[in-house]
Amino acid sequence: MTEDLTGKRALVTGAASGIGAATARWLAAHGVTALVLVDLDGPGLAALDMPCEVLPFPGDVTDEALWDRIEAEAGPLDYAVINAGIAGGAPIATMTLDEWRATLSVNLDGAFLALRCATRLVRDHGAMVLTASVSGLKAEPGTAAYGASKAGLMQLGRVAAKELAPRGVRVNCIAPGGVDTPIWDQTPFFQEMIAQAGGDRAAAMAALSGAATPLARFATADQIAAQIGFLLSDAAGTITGTSLVSDGGYLL
């Protein structure tokens, strides 16, 4: 894409790695003037090398005080990418309430706080993208908390799209299927796959993607970042309140 974002300011949460870091790089490469970057991983934020002004805010996205500080210090926004999230999986029968709450807290409460802040800071005719998941659309065993959080996030995005439409602000979701990011390494079943592959993570990822998608491939973080960039861009100027599924055919 040839989108020129010179003079624009963007917020990205979960920016220290994976889709968040790739999206920050995409925005910087397309000329964004300032990036407001949020992540629990402070050293990871500090390690990012961006060719634009960076305002790092290390902290927990579920901390309302963090968002009060961002609202006071970040300045106006043109774009927001609400991406921070965690993985987790357990059957409903064995899931503890603490496990349920941990996933919903980050993936939905944290997203609400980020969205509320962005809604207050975004200028008219801006755009936002929320990172949801195909797990919010398709039921699979062991995904109750994660899937529910992402389904809730997509509905949150639709409501925000309707509330912000009078200001010309668009709100959409991206719903990836498998993406090769470090979030997989947090899941017990993928850790087991790596062990079964003799510690070869690449082989485990190839086996996982081959079994899970008709295209036999997972997306890279950079591919999802480019799709987020499209949703933010003027090329998507009439698209709002929708979820772009990018899953290699998993839903088919």
Short mmCIF file of C-alpha atoms in Angstrom, two decimals:
data_model
loop_
_atom_site.label_atom_id
_atom_site.label_comp_id
_atom_site.label_asym_id
_atom_site.label_seq_id
_atom_site.Cartn_x
_atom_site.Cartn_y
_atom_site.Cartn_z
CA MET A 1 0.00 0.00 0.00
CA THR A 2 1.09 3.57 -0.65
CA GLU A 3 -0.83 5.12 2.22
CA ASP A 4 0.96 8.25 3.51
CA LEU A 5 0.40 8.72 7.24
CA THR A 6 2.60 11.77 7.65
CA GLY A 7 1.34 13.93 10.50
CA LYS A 8 -0.80 11.14 11.97
CA ARG A 9 -0.57 9.81 15.53
CA ALA A 10 -1.36 6.23 16.51
CA LEU A 11 -1.86 4.13 19.64
CA VAL A 12 -0.85 0.45 19.64
CA THR A 13 -1.35 -1.83 22.63
CA GLY A 14 0.53 -5.09 23.05
CA ALA A 15 3.23 -3.34 21.04
CA ALA A 16 6.37 -5.05 22.33
CA SER A 17 6.08 -8.19 20.21
CA GLY A 18 4.01 -10.15 17.72
CA ILE A 19 1.19 -8.43 15.86
CA GLY A 20 1.53 -5.27 17.96
CA ALA A 21 5.21 -4.75 17.14
CA ALA A 22 4.61 -5.58 13.48
CA THR A 23 1.76 -3.06 13.35
CA ALA A 24 3.90 -0.37 14.97
CA ARG A 25 6.57 -1.04 12.33
CA TRP A 26 3.97 -0.88 9.54
CA LEU A 27 2.66 2.45 10.80
CA ALA A 28 6.17 3.88 11.13
CA ALA A 29 7.12 2.67 7.65
CA HIS A 30 4.08 4.48 6.23
CA GLY A 31 5.07 7.79 7.77
CA VAL A 32 3.18 8.05 11.03
CA THR A 33 4.60 10.94 13.05
CA ALA A 34 4.11 9.62 16.59
CA LEU A 35 3.42 6.22 18.13
CA VAL A 36 1.89 5.76 21.57
CA LEU A 37 2.98 2.24 22.51
CA VAL A 38 1.63 0.23 25.45
CA ASP A 39 2.80 -3.13 26.76
CA LEU A 40 3.41 -4.92 30.04
CA ASP A 41 6.92 -5.68 28.73
CA GLY A 42 8.74 -2.43 29.37
CA PRO A 43 12.17 -3.65 28.16
CA GLY A 44 10.51 -4.96 24.99
CA LEU A 45 9.04 -1.52 24.33
CA ALA A 46 12.39 0.12 24.97
CA ALA A 47 14.07 -2.22 22.48
CA LEU A 48 11.83 -1.13 19.59
CA ASP A 49 13.67 1.05 17.08
CA MET A 50 11.19 3.29 15.26
CA PRO A 51 11.92 6.13 12.82
CA CYS A 52 9.39 8.43 14.48
CA GLU A 53 8.50 9.87 17.85
CA VAL A 54 7.67 7.11 20.34
CA LEU A 55 5.77 7.62 23.59
CA PRO A 56 6.17 4.34 25.54
CA PHE A 57 3.77 3.50 28.32
CA PRO A 58 4.85 0.27 30.03
CA GLY A 59 2.11 -1.17 32.17
CA ASP A 60 -0.83 -3.49 32.55
CA VAL A 61 -3.73 -2.71 30.20
CA THR A 62 -6.18 -3.70 32.95
CA ASP A 63 -4.87 -0.87 35.18
CA GLU A 64 -7.28 2.04 34.93
CA ALA A 65 -4.65 4.40 36.34
CA LEU A 66 -2.41 3.62 33.36
CA TRP A 67 -5.14 4.74 30.99
CA ASP A 68 -5.79 7.87 33.02
CA ARG A 69 -2.10 8.73 32.57
CA ILE A 70 -2.17 7.96 28.84
CA GLU A 71 -5.26 10.10 28.39
CA ALA A 72 -3.51 12.99 30.16
CA GLU A 73 -0.12 12.65 28.43
CA ALA A 74 -0.46 11.00 25.01
CA GLY A 75 -2.08 13.81 23.06
CA PRO A 76 -4.58 13.47 20.21
CA LEU A 77 -4.81 10.30 18.13
CA ASP A 78 -5.77 9.54 14.56
CA TYR A 79 -5.56 5.77 14.85
CA ALA A 80 -5.80 3.15 17.57
CA VAL A 81 -4.87 -0.52 17.35
CA ILE A 82 -6.19 -2.31 20.43
CA ASN A 83 -4.22 -5.50 20.27
CA ALA A 84 -3.03 -6.57 23.74
CA GLY A 85 -4.23 -10.02 24.70
CA ILE A 86 -3.31 -13.31 26.29
CA ALA A 87 -3.96 -16.92 25.37
CA GLY A 88 -5.36 -19.56 27.63
CA GLY A 89 -7.16 -22.85 27.31
CA ALA A 90 -8.93 -25.33 29.54
CA PRO A 91 -12.13 -27.38 29.42
CA ILE A 92 -15.06 -25.66 31.10
CA ALA A 93 -15.37 -28.48 33.63
CA THR A 94 -11.84 -28.01 34.92
CA MET A 95 -11.36 -24.27 34.42
CA THR A 96 -11.03 -22.26 37.60
CA LEU A 97 -12.76 -18.93 38.07
CA ASP A 98 -9.35 -17.30 38.41
CA GLU A 99 -8.30 -18.69 35.00
CA TRP A 100 -11.55 -17.43 33.46
CA ARG A 101 -11.15 -13.99 34.99
CA ALA A 102 -7.48 -13.70 34.00
CA THR A 103 -8.31 -14.15 30.32
CA LEU A 104 -11.41 -11.94 30.33
CA SER A 105 -9.58 -9.28 32.33
CA VAL A 106 -6.86 -8.71 29.75
CA ASN A 107 -8.72 -9.52 26.55
CA LEU A 108 -11.96 -7.72 27.31
CA ASP A 109 -11.57 -5.41 30.32
CA GLY A 110 -8.19 -4.18 29.08
CA ALA A 111 -9.60 -3.68 25.60
CA PHE A 112 -12.53 -1.70 27.01
CA LEU A 113 -10.21 0.62 28.93
CA ALA A 114 -8.02 1.13 25.84
CA LEU A 115 -11.05 1.74 23.64
CA ARG A 116 -12.55 4.20 26.11
CA CYS A 117 -9.29 6.16 26.19
CA ALA A 118 -8.91 6.06 22.41
CA THR A 119 -12.50 7.18 21.93
CA ARG A 120 -11.78 10.26 24.01
CA LEU A 121 -8.51 11.07 22.24
CA VAL A 122 -9.26 10.20 18.61
CA ARG A 123 -9.81 13.04 16.21
CA ASP A 124 -12.80 13.12 13.88
CA HIS A 125 -12.43 10.86 10.82
CA GLY A 126 -9.93 8.63 12.58
CA ALA A 127 -9.95 4.84 12.61
CA MET A 128 -9.49 1.99 15.07
CA VAL A 129 -8.87 -1.74 14.80
CA LEU A 130 -9.38 -4.27 17.58
CA THR A 131 -7.52 -7.57 17.41
CA ALA A 132 -10.14 -10.26 17.88
CA SER A 133 -9.82 -13.90 16.79
CA VAL A 134 -11.56 -16.52 14.72
CA SER A 135 -12.01 -18.24 18.10
CA GLY A 136 -14.75 -15.69 18.73
CA LEU A 137 -16.62 -17.12 15.74
CA LYS A 138 -15.94 -20.87 15.88
CA ALA A 139 -16.33 -23.08 18.92
CA GLU A 140 -13.54 -25.48 19.81
CA PRO A 141 -13.05 -27.49 22.99
CA GLY A 142 -10.88 -25.77 25.55
CA THR A 143 -11.39 -22.24 24.22
CA ALA A 144 -14.28 -21.08 26.41
CA ALA A 145 -12.57 -18.12 28.07
CA TYR A 146 -10.51 -17.05 25.08
CA GLY A 147 -13.36 -17.47 22.59
CA ALA A 148 -15.84 -15.68 24.82
CA SER A 149 -13.43 -12.78 25.30
CA LYS A 150 -12.91 -12.40 21.56
CA ALA A 151 -16.61 -12.72 20.76
CA GLY A 152 -17.27 -10.01 23.32
CA LEU A 153 -14.53 -7.88 21.78
CA MET A 154 -16.16 -8.07 18.35
CA GLN A 155 -19.49 -6.93 19.79
CA LEU A 156 -17.70 -4.14 21.66
CA GLY A 157 -16.20 -3.04 18.35
CA ARG A 158 -19.59 -3.00 16.65
CA VAL A 159 -21.10 -0.86 19.39
CA ALA A 160 -18.15 1.53 19.23
CA ALA A 161 -18.51 1.76 15.45
CA LYS A 162 -22.10 2.88 15.80
CA GLU A 163 -21.36 5.34 18.59
CA LEU A 164 -18.45 6.94 16.71
CA ALA A 165 -19.99 6.99 13.23
CA PRO A 166 -21.41 10.52 13.67
CA ARG A 167 -17.81 11.73 14.04
CA GLY A 168 -16.65 9.86 10.96
CA VAL A 169 -14.51 7.52 13.11
CA ARG A 170 -14.43 3.93 11.86
CA VAL A 171 -14.01 0.91 14.16
CA ASN A 172 -13.32 -2.59 12.86
CA CYS A 173 -11.90 -5.87 14.12
CA ILE A 174 -9.34 -8.20 12.62
CA ALA A 175 -10.10 -11.85 13.38
CA PRO A 176 -6.98 -13.89 12.67
CA GLY A 177 -6.82 -17.64 12.77
CA GLY A 178 -3.39 -19.00 13.47
CA VAL A 179 -0.60 -16.43 13.50
CA ASP A 180 2.98 -17.41 14.21
CA THR A 181 3.65 -15.23 17.24
CA PRO A 182 5.06 -15.86 20.74
CA ILE A 183 1.50 -16.18 22.14
CA TRP A 184 1.51 -19.83 21.00
CA ASP A 185 4.39 -20.56 23.34
CA GLN A 186 2.11 -19.78 26.30
CA THR A 187 -0.30 -22.61 25.44
CA PRO A 188 0.26 -26.04 27.03
CA PHE A 189 -0.78 -28.02 23.94
CA PHE A 190 1.76 -26.22 21.71
CA GLN A 191 4.46 -26.69 24.32
CA GLU A 192 3.65 -30.40 24.15
CA MET A 193 3.86 -30.33 20.34
CA ILE A 194 7.31 -28.75 20.53
CA ALA A 195 8.40 -31.45 22.96
CA GLN A 196 7.06 -34.15 20.64
CA ALA A 197 9.04 -32.54 17.80
CA GLY A 198 12.22 -32.85 19.79
CA GLY A 199 12.29 -29.16 20.69
CA ASP A 200 11.96 -28.01 17.06
CA ARG A 201 9.48 -25.12 17.26
CA ALA A 202 9.40 -24.58 13.48
CA ALA A 203 8.47 -28.22 12.89
CA ALA A 204 5.74 -28.00 15.52
CA MET A 205 4.34 -24.84 13.92
CA ALA A 206 4.37 -26.45 10.47
CA ALA A 207 2.50 -29.46 11.82
CA LEU A 208 -0.04 -27.26 13.60
CA SER A 209 -0.76 -25.00 10.62
CA GLY A 210 -0.89 -27.91 8.21
CA ALA A 211 -3.52 -29.67 10.28
CA ALA A 212 -5.57 -26.58 11.10
CA THR A 213 -6.12 -24.75 7.81
CA PRO A 214 -7.08 -25.63 4.22
CA LEU A 215 -4.24 -23.39 3.02
CA ALA A 216 -1.87 -25.31 5.34
CA ARG A 217 -0.32 -22.11 6.57
CA PHE A 218 -0.57 -19.61 9.38
CA ALA A 219 -0.17 -15.88 8.83
CA THR A 220 2.91 -13.98 9.84
CA ALA A 221 2.61 -11.02 12.18
CA ASP A 222 3.65 -8.74 9.30
CA GLN A 223 0.78 -10.00 7.13
CA ILE A 224 -1.77 -9.30 9.85
CA ALA A 225 -0.18 -5.88 10.42
CA ALA A 226 -0.65 -5.03 6.74
CA GLN A 227 -4.29 -6.08 6.94
CA ILE A 228 -4.74 -3.88 10.01
CA GLY A 229 -3.11 -1.10 8.02
CA PHE A 230 -5.67 -1.58 5.27
CA LEU A 231 -8.54 -1.28 7.75
CA LEU A 232 -7.03 1.94 9.10
CA SER A 233 -6.43 3.37 5.64
CA ASP A 234 -8.61 5.48 3.39
CA ALA A 235 -8.90 2.44 1.11
CA ALA A 236 -11.28 1.03 3.75
CA GLY A 237 -13.10 4.35 4.12
CA THR A 238 -16.61 2.82 3.92
CA ILE A 239 -15.85 -0.19 6.14
CA THR A 240 -16.91 0.03 9.77
CA GLY A 241 -18.38 -2.28 12.39
CA THR A 242 -17.08 -5.41 10.71
CA SER A 243 -14.59 -8.18 11.45
CA LEU A 244 -12.08 -9.12 8.78
CA VAL A 245 -11.44 -12.87 9.06
CA SER A 246 -7.90 -13.86 8.14
CA ASP A 247 -7.72 -17.56 8.95
CA GLY A 248 -6.34 -19.53 6.01
CA GLY A 249 -9.78 -21.04 5.49
CA TYR A 250 -10.17 -22.38 9.04
CA LEU A 251 -13.86 -21.37 9.14
CA LEU A 252 -14.71 -23.21 5.92
#
